[in-house]
Every structure is written in C-alpha cells, then in structure tokens.
PDB file of C-alpha atoms in Angstrom:
ATOM      1  CA  MET I   1      69.652  88.539  55.874  1.00 48.00           C
ATOM      2  CA  LEU I   2      68.610  87.577  52.677  1.00 61.00           C
ATOM      3  CA  ASN I   3      71.874  89.325  51.586  1.00 57.00           C
ATOM      4  CA  ARG I   4      75.599  89.066  52.706  1.00 54.00           C
ATOM      5  CA  GLY I   5      77.742  90.559  49.896  1.00 53.00           C
ATOM      6  CA  GLY I   6      76.528  93.498  49.397  1.00 54.00           C
ATOM      7  CA  THR I   7      75.553  93.335  45.682  1.00 55.00           C
ATOM      8  CA  SER I   8      72.309  93.401  44.335  1.00 60.00           C
ATOM      9  CA  LEU I   9      69.655  90.458  44.484  1.00 71.00           C
ATOM     10  CA  GLN I  10      66.932  88.798  43.074  1.00 82.00           C
ATOM     11  CA  ARG I  11      65.443  85.595  43.737  1.00 83.00           C
ATOM     12  CA  GLU I  12      61.880  84.118  42.875  1.00 91.00           C
ATOM     13  CA  ALA I  13      60.636  81.327  45.413  1.00 91.00           C
ATOM     14  CA  PRO I  14      57.041  80.083  46.604  1.00 94.00           C
ATOM     15  CA  ALA I  15      56.428  81.539  50.091  1.00 96.00           C
ATOM     16  CA  LEU I  16      53.832  81.175  52.719  1.00 97.00           C
ATOM     17  CA  VAL I  17      52.490  84.574  54.020  1.00 97.00           C
ATOM     18  CA  VAL I  18      52.174  84.824  57.497  1.00 97.00           C
ATOM     19  CA  PHE I  19      52.144  88.336  58.537  1.00 97.00           C
ATOM     20  CA  VAL I  20      51.169  91.460  56.191  1.00 96.00           C
ATOM     21  CA  ALA I  21      50.314  95.147  58.114  1.00 95.00           C
ATOM     22  CA  PRO I  22      49.925  98.697  56.477  1.00 92.00           C
ATOM     23  CA  GLN I  23      53.470 100.420  55.393  1.00 91.00           C
ATOM     24  CA  GLY I  24      52.907 104.044  54.254  1.00 85.00           C
ATOM     25  CA  GLU I  25      50.336 105.276  52.082  1.00 85.00           C
ATOM     26  CA  ASN I  26      49.526 102.343  49.709  1.00 89.00           C
ATOM     27  CA  GLY I  27      52.782  99.643  51.229  1.00 93.00           C
ATOM     28  CA  ALA I  28      52.481  96.927  53.168  1.00 95.00           C
ATOM     29  CA  ARG I  29      55.037  94.742  55.517  1.00 96.00           C
ATOM     30  CA  VAL I  30      54.848  91.362  54.480  1.00 97.00           C
ATOM     31  CA  HIS I  31      56.888  88.646  56.165  1.00 97.00           C
ATOM     32  CA  MET I  32      56.651  85.170  54.564  1.00 97.00           C
ATOM     33  CA  LEU I  33      57.920  81.547  55.084  1.00 97.00           C
ATOM     34  CA  THR I  34      60.454  80.400  52.247  1.00 95.00           C
ATOM     35  CA  GLU I  35      62.559  77.312  51.739  1.00 94.00           C
ATOM     36  CA  GLN I  36      65.738  78.395  51.020  1.00 91.00           C
ATOM     37  CA  ASP I  37      65.702  81.611  53.099  1.00 91.00           C
ATOM     38  CA  GLY I  38      63.046  80.866  55.916  1.00 94.00           C
ATOM     39  CA  LEU I  39      61.369  83.853  57.790  1.00 96.00           C
ATOM     40  CA  VAL I  40      61.669  86.980  55.234  1.00 95.00           C
ATOM     41  CA  ARG I  41      60.324  90.537  56.241  1.00 95.00           C
ATOM     42  CA  ALA I  42      59.955  92.757  53.411  1.00 95.00           C
ATOM     43  CA  LEU I  43      58.255  95.535  51.708  1.00 95.00           C
ATOM     44  CA  ALA I  44      55.160  95.336  49.077  1.00 95.00           C
ATOM     45  CA  TYR I  45      54.655  98.165  47.254  1.00 92.00           C
ATOM     46  CA  GLY I  46      51.197  98.749  46.498  1.00 90.00           C
ATOM     47  CA  GLY I  47      50.291  95.639  49.134  1.00 89.00           C
ATOM     48  CA  ALA I  48      47.766  97.697  50.690  1.00 86.00           C
ATOM     49  CA  GLY I  49      45.876  98.238  47.866  1.00 86.00           C
ATOM     50  CA  ARG I  50      42.775  96.569  46.523  1.00 82.00           C
ATOM     51  CA  ALA I  51      44.769  93.803  43.879  1.00 82.00           C
ATOM     52  CA  GLY I  52      47.431  93.689  47.016  1.00 88.00           C
ATOM     53  CA  ARG I  53      45.060  93.248  49.781  1.00 88.00           C
ATOM     54  CA  ALA I  54      43.991  89.929  47.887  1.00 89.00           C
ATOM     55  CA  LEU I  55      47.139  88.529  47.528  1.00 93.00           C
ATOM     56  CA  TRP I  56      49.169  89.673  50.486  1.00 95.00           C
ATOM     57  CA  GLN I  57      46.799  87.806  53.001  1.00 94.00           C
ATOM     58  CA  PRO I  58      48.269  85.150  55.981  1.00 95.00           C
ATOM     59  CA  GLY I  59      48.141  81.753  54.451  1.00 95.00           C
ATOM     60  CA  ASN I  60      48.167  82.648  51.208  1.00 95.00           C
ATOM     61  CA  VAL I  61      50.952  80.444  48.901  1.00 95.00           C
ATOM     62  CA  VAL I  62      52.789  83.440  46.684  1.00 95.00           C
ATOM     63  CA  LYS I  63      55.449  83.425  44.023  1.00 96.00           C
ATOM     64  CA  VAL I  64      57.648  86.029  45.193  1.00 95.00           C
ATOM     65  CA  ARG I  65      60.173  87.532  43.455  1.00 95.00           C
ATOM     66  CA  LEU I  66      62.338  89.187  46.534  1.00 93.00           C
ATOM     67  CA  THR I  67      64.898  92.541  45.264  1.00 92.00           C
ATOM     68  CA  GLN I  68      67.931  93.929  47.558  1.00 88.00           C
ATOM     69  CA  ARG I  69      69.998  96.019  46.546  1.00 84.00           C
ATOM     70  CA  GLY I  70      72.965  95.702  48.873  1.00 76.00           C
ATOM     71  CA  GLU I  71      73.648  94.219  52.706  1.00 75.00           C
ATOM     72  CA  GLY I  72      71.310  95.767  54.905  1.00 76.00           C
ATOM     73  CA  ALA I  73      68.707  97.383  52.497  1.00 82.00           C
ATOM     74  CA  PRO I  74      65.516  96.635  52.617  1.00 87.00           C
ATOM     75  CA  VAL I  75      63.707  93.681  51.052  1.00 92.00           C
ATOM     76  CA  GLN I  76      61.257  94.339  48.209  1.00 94.00           C
ATOM     77  CA  VAL I  77      58.330  91.839  47.197  1.00 94.00           C
ATOM     78  CA  SER I  78      56.060  91.348  44.420  1.00 94.00           C
ATOM     79  CA  GLY I  79      54.039  88.217  43.619  1.00 94.00           C
ATOM     80  CA  GLU I  80      51.577  86.560  42.423  1.00 94.00           C
ATOM     81  CA  LEU I  81      49.268  84.111  43.883  1.00 94.00           C
ATOM     82  CA  LEU I  82      49.489  80.189  43.718  1.00 92.00           C
ATOM     83  CA  TYR I  83      47.096  79.354  45.930  1.00 89.00           C
ATOM     84  CA  GLY I  84      44.222  81.318  48.460  1.00 89.00           C
ATOM     85  CA  CYS I  85      44.354  79.464  51.991  1.00 87.00           C
ATOM     86  CA  ALA I  86      42.058  82.606  53.691  1.00 82.00           C
ATOM     87  CA  ALA I  87      39.426  83.166  51.320  1.00 84.00           C
ATOM     88  CA  ARG I  88      38.662  79.212  51.454  1.00 87.00           C
ATOM     89  CA  ILE I  89      38.394  78.969  55.211  1.00 91.00           C
ATOM     90  CA  LEU I  90      36.199  82.386  56.356  1.00 88.00           C
ATOM     91  CA  SER I  91      32.886  80.288  57.049  1.00 89.00           C
ATOM     92  CA  MET I  92      35.164  77.594  58.730  1.00 93.00           C
ATOM     93  CA  PRO I  93      35.616  78.945  62.129  1.00 94.00           C
ATOM     94  CA  LEU I  94      38.161  76.231  63.481  1.00 95.00           C
ATOM     95  CA  ALA I  95      40.068  75.916  60.470  1.00 95.00           C
ATOM     96  CA  LEU I  96      39.892  79.522  60.233  1.00 95.00           C
ATOM     97  CA  ALA I  97      41.783  79.452  63.853  1.00 96.00           C
ATOM     98  CA  MET I  98      43.825  76.918  62.842  1.00 97.00           C
ATOM     99  CA  MET I  99      45.318  78.487  60.248  1.00 96.00           C
ATOM    100  CA  GLN I 100      45.990  81.812  61.907  1.00 97.00           C
ATOM    101  CA  SER I 101      47.519  80.497  64.988  1.00 98.00           C
ATOM    102  CA  ALA I 102      49.717  78.970  62.889  1.00 98.00           C
ATOM    103  CA  CYS I 103      50.685  81.704  60.568  1.00 97.00           C
ATOM    104  CA  VAL I 104      51.186  83.761  64.054  1.00 98.00           C
ATOM    105  CA  LEU I 105      53.217  80.995  66.051  1.00 98.00           C
ATOM    106  CA  ALA I 106      55.550  81.282  62.796  1.00 98.00           C
ATOM    107  CA  ASP I 107      55.971  84.678  62.638  1.00 98.00           C
ATOM    108  CA  ALA I 108      56.879  85.151  66.068  1.00 97.00           C
ATOM    109  CA  THR I 109      59.464  82.403  67.010  1.00 97.00           C
ATOM    110  CA  LEU I 110      61.252  81.704  63.763  1.00 97.00           C
ATOM    111  CA  PRO I 111      64.417  83.252  63.231  1.00 95.00           C
ATOM    112  CA  GLU I 112      64.663  85.633  60.242  1.00 93.00           C
ATOM    113  CA  GLY I 113      66.611  84.334  57.174  1.00 91.00           C
ATOM    114  CA  GLU I 114      68.069  80.600  58.702  1.00 94.00           C
ATOM    115  CA  PRO I 115      66.511  77.683  56.107  1.00 94.00           C
ATOM    116  CA  CYS I 116      64.368  75.446  57.400  1.00 94.00           C
ATOM    117  CA  PRO I 117      63.106  73.479  54.071  1.00 95.00           C
ATOM    118  CA  ALA I 118      61.173  70.338  56.227  1.00 96.00           C
ATOM    119  CA  PHE I 119      59.796  72.878  58.374  1.00 97.00           C
ATOM    120  CA  PHE I 120      58.459  74.854  55.352  1.00 97.00           C
ATOM    121  CA  GLY I 121      57.322  71.358  53.902  1.00 96.00           C
ATOM    122  CA  ALA I 122      54.983  70.806  56.721  1.00 97.00           C
ATOM    123  CA  THR I 123      54.049  73.890  56.993  1.00 97.00           C
ATOM    124  CA  LEU I 124      52.771  74.107  53.446  1.00 95.00           C
ATOM    125  CA  LYS I 125      50.860  70.631  53.826  1.00 94.00           C
ATOM    126  CA  LEU I 126      49.392  71.790  56.633  1.00 95.00           C
ATOM    127  CA  LEU I 127      47.748  75.160  55.073  1.00 93.00           C
ATOM    128  CA  SER I 128      47.046  73.292  51.485  1.00 90.00           C
ATOM    129  CA  PHE I 129      45.521  70.387  53.895  1.00 92.00           C
ATOM    130  CA  ILE I 130      43.572  73.040  55.879  1.00 92.00           C
ATOM    131  CA  GLY I 131      42.318  74.958  52.063  1.00 89.00           C
ATOM    132  CA  TYR I 132      41.866  71.977  49.996  1.00 88.00           C
ATOM    133  CA  SER I 133      39.279  70.541  52.756  1.00 88.00           C
ATOM    134  CA  PRO I 134      38.235  73.038  55.577  1.00 87.00           C
ATOM    135  CA  ASP I 135      35.129  70.623  56.227  1.00 90.00           C
ATOM    136  CA  VAL I 136      37.361  67.743  57.067  1.00 91.00           C
ATOM    137  CA  ALA I 137      39.635  70.303  58.718  1.00 90.00           C
ATOM    138  CA  GLU I 138      37.101  71.418  61.050  1.00 91.00           C
ATOM    139  CA  GLN I 139      35.888  67.347  61.849  1.00 91.00           C
ATOM    140  CA  THR I 140      39.166  65.707  61.961  1.00 90.00           C
ATOM    141  CA  GLY I 141      42.371  68.257  61.302  1.00 93.00           C
ATOM    142  CA  LEU I 142      43.215  69.410  64.711  1.00 96.00           C
ATOM    143  CA  PRO I 143      45.370  66.260  65.009  1.00 96.00           C
ATOM    144  CA  ASN I 144      47.361  67.485  61.979  1.00 95.00           C
ATOM    145  CA  TYR I 145      47.929  71.209  63.792  1.00 97.00           C
ATOM    146  CA  ILE I 146      48.953  69.761  66.626  1.00 98.00           C
ATOM    147  CA  GLU I 147      51.547  67.860  64.854  1.00 97.00           C
ATOM    148  CA  TRP I 148      52.360  71.181  63.384  1.00 98.00           C
ATOM    149  CA  GLU I 149      52.780  72.357  66.323  1.00 98.00           C
ATOM    150  CA  LEU I 150      55.142  69.867  67.893  1.00 98.00           C
ATOM    151  CA  ALA I 151      57.392  70.397  64.287  1.00 98.00           C
ATOM    152  CA  LEU I 152      57.756  74.035  65.478  1.00 98.00           C
ATOM    153  CA  LEU I 153      58.657  72.822  68.678  1.00 98.00           C
ATOM    154  CA  ASP I 154      61.644  70.528  66.924  1.00 97.00           C
ATOM    155  CA  VAL I 155      62.526  72.946  64.643  1.00 97.00           C
ATOM    156  CA  LEU I 156      63.199  75.802  67.161  1.00 97.00           C
ATOM    157  CA  GLY I 157      65.047  73.653  69.471  1.00 97.00           C
ATOM    158  CA  PHE I 158      62.704  72.739  71.677  1.00 97.00           C
ATOM    159  CA  GLY I 159      61.626  68.775  70.554  1.00 97.00           C
ATOM    160  CA  LEU I 160      59.691  66.652  73.016  1.00 98.00           C
ATOM    161  CA  ASP I 161      60.747  62.745  73.029  1.00 97.00           C
ATOM    162  CA  LEU I 162      57.808  60.528  72.730  1.00 96.00           C
ATOM    163  CA  SER I 163      59.942  57.727  72.026  1.00 95.00           C
ATOM    164  CA  CYS I 164      60.180  55.740  75.376  1.00 96.00           C
ATOM    165  CA  CYS I 165      59.533  55.705  79.364  1.00 97.00           C
ATOM    166  CA  ALA I 166      62.628  58.224  80.465  1.00 97.00           C
ATOM    167  CA  VAL I 167      62.077  56.327  83.695  1.00 96.00           C
ATOM    168  CA  THR I 168      61.751  52.660  82.582  1.00 96.00           C
ATOM    169  CA  GLY I 169      62.991  52.777  78.742  1.00 96.00           C
ATOM    170  CA  GLN I 170      59.934  50.684  77.928  1.00 95.00           C
ATOM    171  CA  THR I 171      58.347  51.689  74.619  1.00 94.00           C
ATOM    172  CA  ASN I 172      54.652  50.720  75.441  1.00 92.00           C
ATOM    173  CA  ASP I 173      51.524  52.651  77.705  1.00 93.00           C
ATOM    174  CA  LEU I 174      53.573  55.561  77.175  1.00 96.00           C
ATOM    175  CA  ALA I 175      50.797  57.857  78.868  1.00 97.00           C
ATOM    176  CA  PHE I 176      52.241  61.131  80.297  1.00 98.00           C
ATOM    177  CA  VAL I 177      54.994  63.610  79.462  1.00 98.00           C
ATOM    178  CA  SER I 178      57.669  65.551  82.082  1.00 98.00           C
ATOM    179  CA  PRO I 179      56.481  69.139  81.524  1.00 98.00           C
ATOM    180  CA  ARG I 180      60.233  69.717  82.662  1.00 97.00           C
ATOM    181  CA  THR I 181      61.907  67.632  80.677  1.00 97.00           C
ATOM    182  CA  GLY I 182      59.682  67.177  77.624  1.00 98.00           C
ATOM    183  CA  ARG I 183      60.016  63.304  77.798  1.00 98.00           C
ATOM    184  CA  ALA I 184      57.727  60.745  77.793  1.00 97.00           C
ATOM    185  CA  VAL I 185      56.753  58.619  80.826  1.00 98.00           C
ATOM    186  CA  SER I 186      54.488  55.402  81.078  1.00 97.00           C
ATOM    187  CA  ARG I 187      51.862  54.348  82.809  1.00 96.00           C
ATOM    188  CA  GLU I 188      54.375  51.960  85.331  1.00 96.00           C
ATOM    189  CA  GLY I 189      57.090  55.072  85.044  1.00 96.00           C
ATOM    190  CA  ALA I 190      54.780  57.481  86.709  1.00 96.00           C
ATOM    191  CA  GLY I 191      54.085  55.806  89.739  1.00 94.00           C
ATOM    192  CA  VAL I 192      52.678  58.081  92.378  1.00 94.00           C
ATOM    193  CA  TRP I 193      53.371  60.975  90.349  1.00 94.00           C
ATOM    194  CA  LYS I 194      51.143  60.543  86.951  1.00 94.00           C
ATOM    195  CA  ASP I 195      49.124  63.918  88.833  1.00 95.00           C
ATOM    196  CA  ARG I 196      51.895  66.122  88.184  1.00 97.00           C
ATOM    197  CA  LEU I 197      52.287  64.663  84.737  1.00 98.00           C
ATOM    198  CA  LEU I 198      50.673  66.359  81.531  1.00 98.00           C
ATOM    199  CA  PRO I 199      49.036  63.805  79.650  1.00 97.00           C
ATOM    200  CA  LEU I 200      50.092  62.000  76.751  1.00 97.00           C
ATOM    201  CA  PRO I 201      47.109  61.624  74.426  1.00 96.00           C
ATOM    202  CA  VAL I 202      47.795  58.341  71.996  1.00 93.00           C
ATOM    203  CA  PHE I 203      47.726  59.440  68.576  1.00 94.00           C
ATOM    204  CA  LEU I 204      50.816  61.553  69.232  1.00 95.00           C
ATOM    205  CA  HIS I 205      52.488  58.023  69.550  1.00 89.00           C
ATOM    206  CA  ASP I 206      50.144  55.599  68.101  1.00 87.00           C
ATOM    207  CA  PRO I 207      50.117  56.110  64.600  1.00 83.00           C
ATOM    208  CA  THR I 208      47.246  53.794  63.801  1.00 87.00           C
ATOM    209  CA  GLN I 209      45.036  55.364  66.662  1.00 88.00           C
ATOM    210  CA  ALA I 210      42.606  58.967  65.651  1.00 87.00           C
ATOM    211  CA  GLY I 211      42.226  60.032  68.891  1.00 90.00           C
ATOM    212  CA  SER I 212      39.077  62.148  69.818  1.00 94.00           C
ATOM    213  CA  TRP I 213      38.229  65.537  70.637  1.00 96.00           C
ATOM    214  CA  PRO I 214      39.511  65.463  74.427  1.00 96.00           C
ATOM    215  CA  ASP I 215      42.387  63.355  73.137  1.00 96.00           C
ATOM    216  CA  TRP I 216      42.839  66.383  70.749  1.00 97.00           C
ATOM    217  CA  LEU I 217      42.559  68.776  73.649  1.00 98.00           C
ATOM    218  CA  ASP I 218      45.195  67.154  75.583  1.00 98.00           C
ATOM    219  CA  GLY I 219      47.326  67.681  72.630  1.00 98.00           C
ATOM    220  CA  LEU I 220      47.055  71.079  72.671  1.00 98.00           C
ATOM    221  CA  ARG I 221      47.677  71.893  75.968  1.00 98.00           C
ATOM    222  CA  LEU I 222      50.538  69.625  75.900  1.00 98.00           C
ATOM    223  CA  SER I 223      52.751  71.612  72.774  1.00 98.00           C
ATOM    224  CA  GLY I 224      50.872  74.934  74.427  1.00 98.00           C
ATOM    225  CA  HIS I 225      52.386  74.307  77.769  1.00 98.00           C
ATOM    226  CA  PHE I 226      56.007  74.049  75.445  1.00 98.00           C
ATOM    227  CA  LEU I 227      55.201  76.813  73.476  1.00 98.00           C
ATOM    228  CA  ALA I 228      54.613  78.944  76.295  1.00 98.00           C
ATOM    229  CA  ARG I 229      57.640  77.748  78.328  1.00 97.00           C
ATOM    230  CA  ASP I 230      60.425  77.280  75.824  1.00 97.00           C
ATOM    231  CA  ALA I 231      59.334  79.602  72.931  1.00 97.00           C
ATOM    232  CA  PHE I 232      57.820  82.601  74.510  1.00 98.00           C
ATOM    233  CA  GLY I 233      58.305  82.115  78.031  1.00 95.00           C
ATOM    234  CA  GLN I 234      62.094  82.598  77.676  1.00 92.00           C
ATOM    235  CA  ARG I 235      61.614  85.946  76.113  1.00 93.00           C
ATOM    236  CA  HIS I 236      59.139  86.783  79.132  1.00 96.00           C
ATOM    237  CA  LEU I 237      56.043  87.264  76.071  1.00 96.00           C
ATOM    238  CA  PRO I 238      52.846  85.728  76.935  1.00 97.00           C
ATOM    239  CA  LEU I 239      51.419  82.801  74.200  1.00 97.00           C
ATOM    240  CA  PRO I 240      49.822  85.247  71.241  1.00 98.00           C
ATOM    241  CA  ALA I 241      46.690  85.880  71.219  1.00 98.00           C
ATOM    242  CA  ALA I 242      45.351  83.976  68.135  1.00 98.00           C
ATOM    243  CA  ARG I 243      46.926  80.909  69.650  1.00 98.00           C
ATOM    244  CA  GLN I 244      44.704  81.328  73.269  1.00 98.00           C
ATOM    245  CA  ARG I 245      41.425  81.640  70.994  1.00 97.00           C
ATOM    246  CA  LEU I 246      42.028  78.374  69.203  1.00 98.00           C
ATOM    247  CA  LEU I 247      42.554  76.581  72.576  1.00 98.00           C
ATOM    248  CA  GLY I 248      39.056  78.332  73.870  1.00 97.00           C
ATOM    249  CA  ARG I 249      37.611  77.070  70.772  1.00 96.00           C
ATOM    250  CA  VAL I 250      38.584  73.765  70.927  1.00 97.00           C
ATOM    251  CA  GLU I 251      37.876  73.892  74.889  1.00 97.00           C
ATOM    252  CA  LYS I 252      34.011  74.687  74.357  1.00 96.00           C
ATOM    253  CA  LEU I 253      33.923  71.942  71.493  1.00 94.00           C
ATOM    254  CA  VAL I 254      34.525  69.478  73.899  1.00 95.00           C
ATOM    255  CA  ALA I 255      32.472  71.097  77.056  1.00 93.00           C
ATOM    256  CA  GLY I 256      29.661  70.910  74.905  1.00 84.00           C
ATOM    257  CA  ALA I 257      30.224  67.013  72.957  1.00 77.00           C
ATOM    258  CA  GLY I 258      30.129  66.908  76.968  1.00 66.00           C
ATOM    259  CA  ASN I 259      27.438  68.011  77.608  1.00 56.00           C
ATOM    260  CA  THR I 260      25.027  66.818  74.616  1.00 48.00           C
TER     261      THR I 260
END
C-alpha cells in the first residue's frame, strides 16, 4: 500500500504508465511503475476526457501527483506529460509490440507497492530507447527488450544463471539453458541431452556479439519459457496476448527472412 500511516499523503514523482482503463463516466484507472512505490494503481479524474486520453497512455512517462486521504483509501493521481512514447511509434509495428508487451508484463507480474528502483530505471531506459529511436528499435532493438525480460524475471525472483556451465563449471562455449533450472550449459556439458535444452543465444552471454534475428527469436523463446512457467504458470495463467503477439511477429519476420 502507498499509505501505511493512516494519514493523508501527497507525493510527486516520475512514473511510467503501464495500464489504463475507463472508470465511471469520465475517469480512468491508471496503473503506473514508480521508483519509490513500485507498481501503483490509482484513479485519474477526467482521465477519459480528451486531454486525459493523451496523457494516460501506456508507455508514457508522466510527472504524477499521488494523493491518498488515508490508509485503505483509493489513490488519486493527476499529472503532466514528460515524455510521450506511444504517439511516436504508432507506425512502427515491432517497436509498438515491444512497448505494449513490456507494459502488460510489468503490470501483470510486479507486486503492488514494492519499490524496484533498478528495474524502474531499466524500464525507463527501454521505453526511452524505443520512443526516441523507433527506427533503430525496429531493426536492432529486440536484444534490449529480451534483456529487459530477463531483468523482470530477476526482480520477480526467477532470475537465470548464465554465468557458467551447470555441469562442468566452465565459462566458455555456453550454448544451452536447462529448462528446469534456468542455468547455462556448455556444449561439452550438454552431451546427449542437448535436444532437451533451450538454445542460449550468444548475445546474452557475450556482449561483443550483436546476434541475428534467429538468435533474437531464440532469446525471446528463452525468456518466454520462464515467464510462462514461473511468472504466469504458477498462477495458472497464460502469457498475456501482447507478449504472444510480439513472439508471433518476430517468428514471421524470421520466417520471411529465410524465404528471401
């Protein structure tokens, strides 16, 4: 909860809008990621009006004023736009898909009211990159998104260990990940079991390697496996539709490139 003291609270802070839905005649339910309070759910009066719709869009960075009259009372929010990501990428389908997936995953998995300053910074960096450089994000931005998903798994307590081989302990020639433990496995360590392991794209353990579209697809499938199993499967939920659409779009791009 934002307010644990039972008294009125007011706070100003930058926030990343991750979810918006109508509430009543002219209001909106707004979910935001903040540095100090983590995920915050609030009510924006007038949020469904013309000015409110432009402000409260997933992907936008907003300077918010949060007000809560007492513990248990609804949080009310007003704000001003700092950076509009959504409007910049409407004509960029892959950049838009990455932004939508990131917002939905953050909203669906992060616990309300728990600070996550490092992850807030990582999310702000990702959305700023997508919005400021949508052309670059369309062409080479997918590794940034995949690394963000791995950061999300880590903050949720399901982080992968890609530092060394789980079998031999070696740090070179890492090529697979155990779908059960989330630990890296080298080619030598995989042995006859390699067909049961998930491919580990080289860009995830060697920052000097940019990777290619097939590598990025493997990376998306890798993080998706653990999101589906740990973040959503434990609650008997499927991966959100926005995340599945992103995967489908990348699969089509890879298939199309292979047919050219």
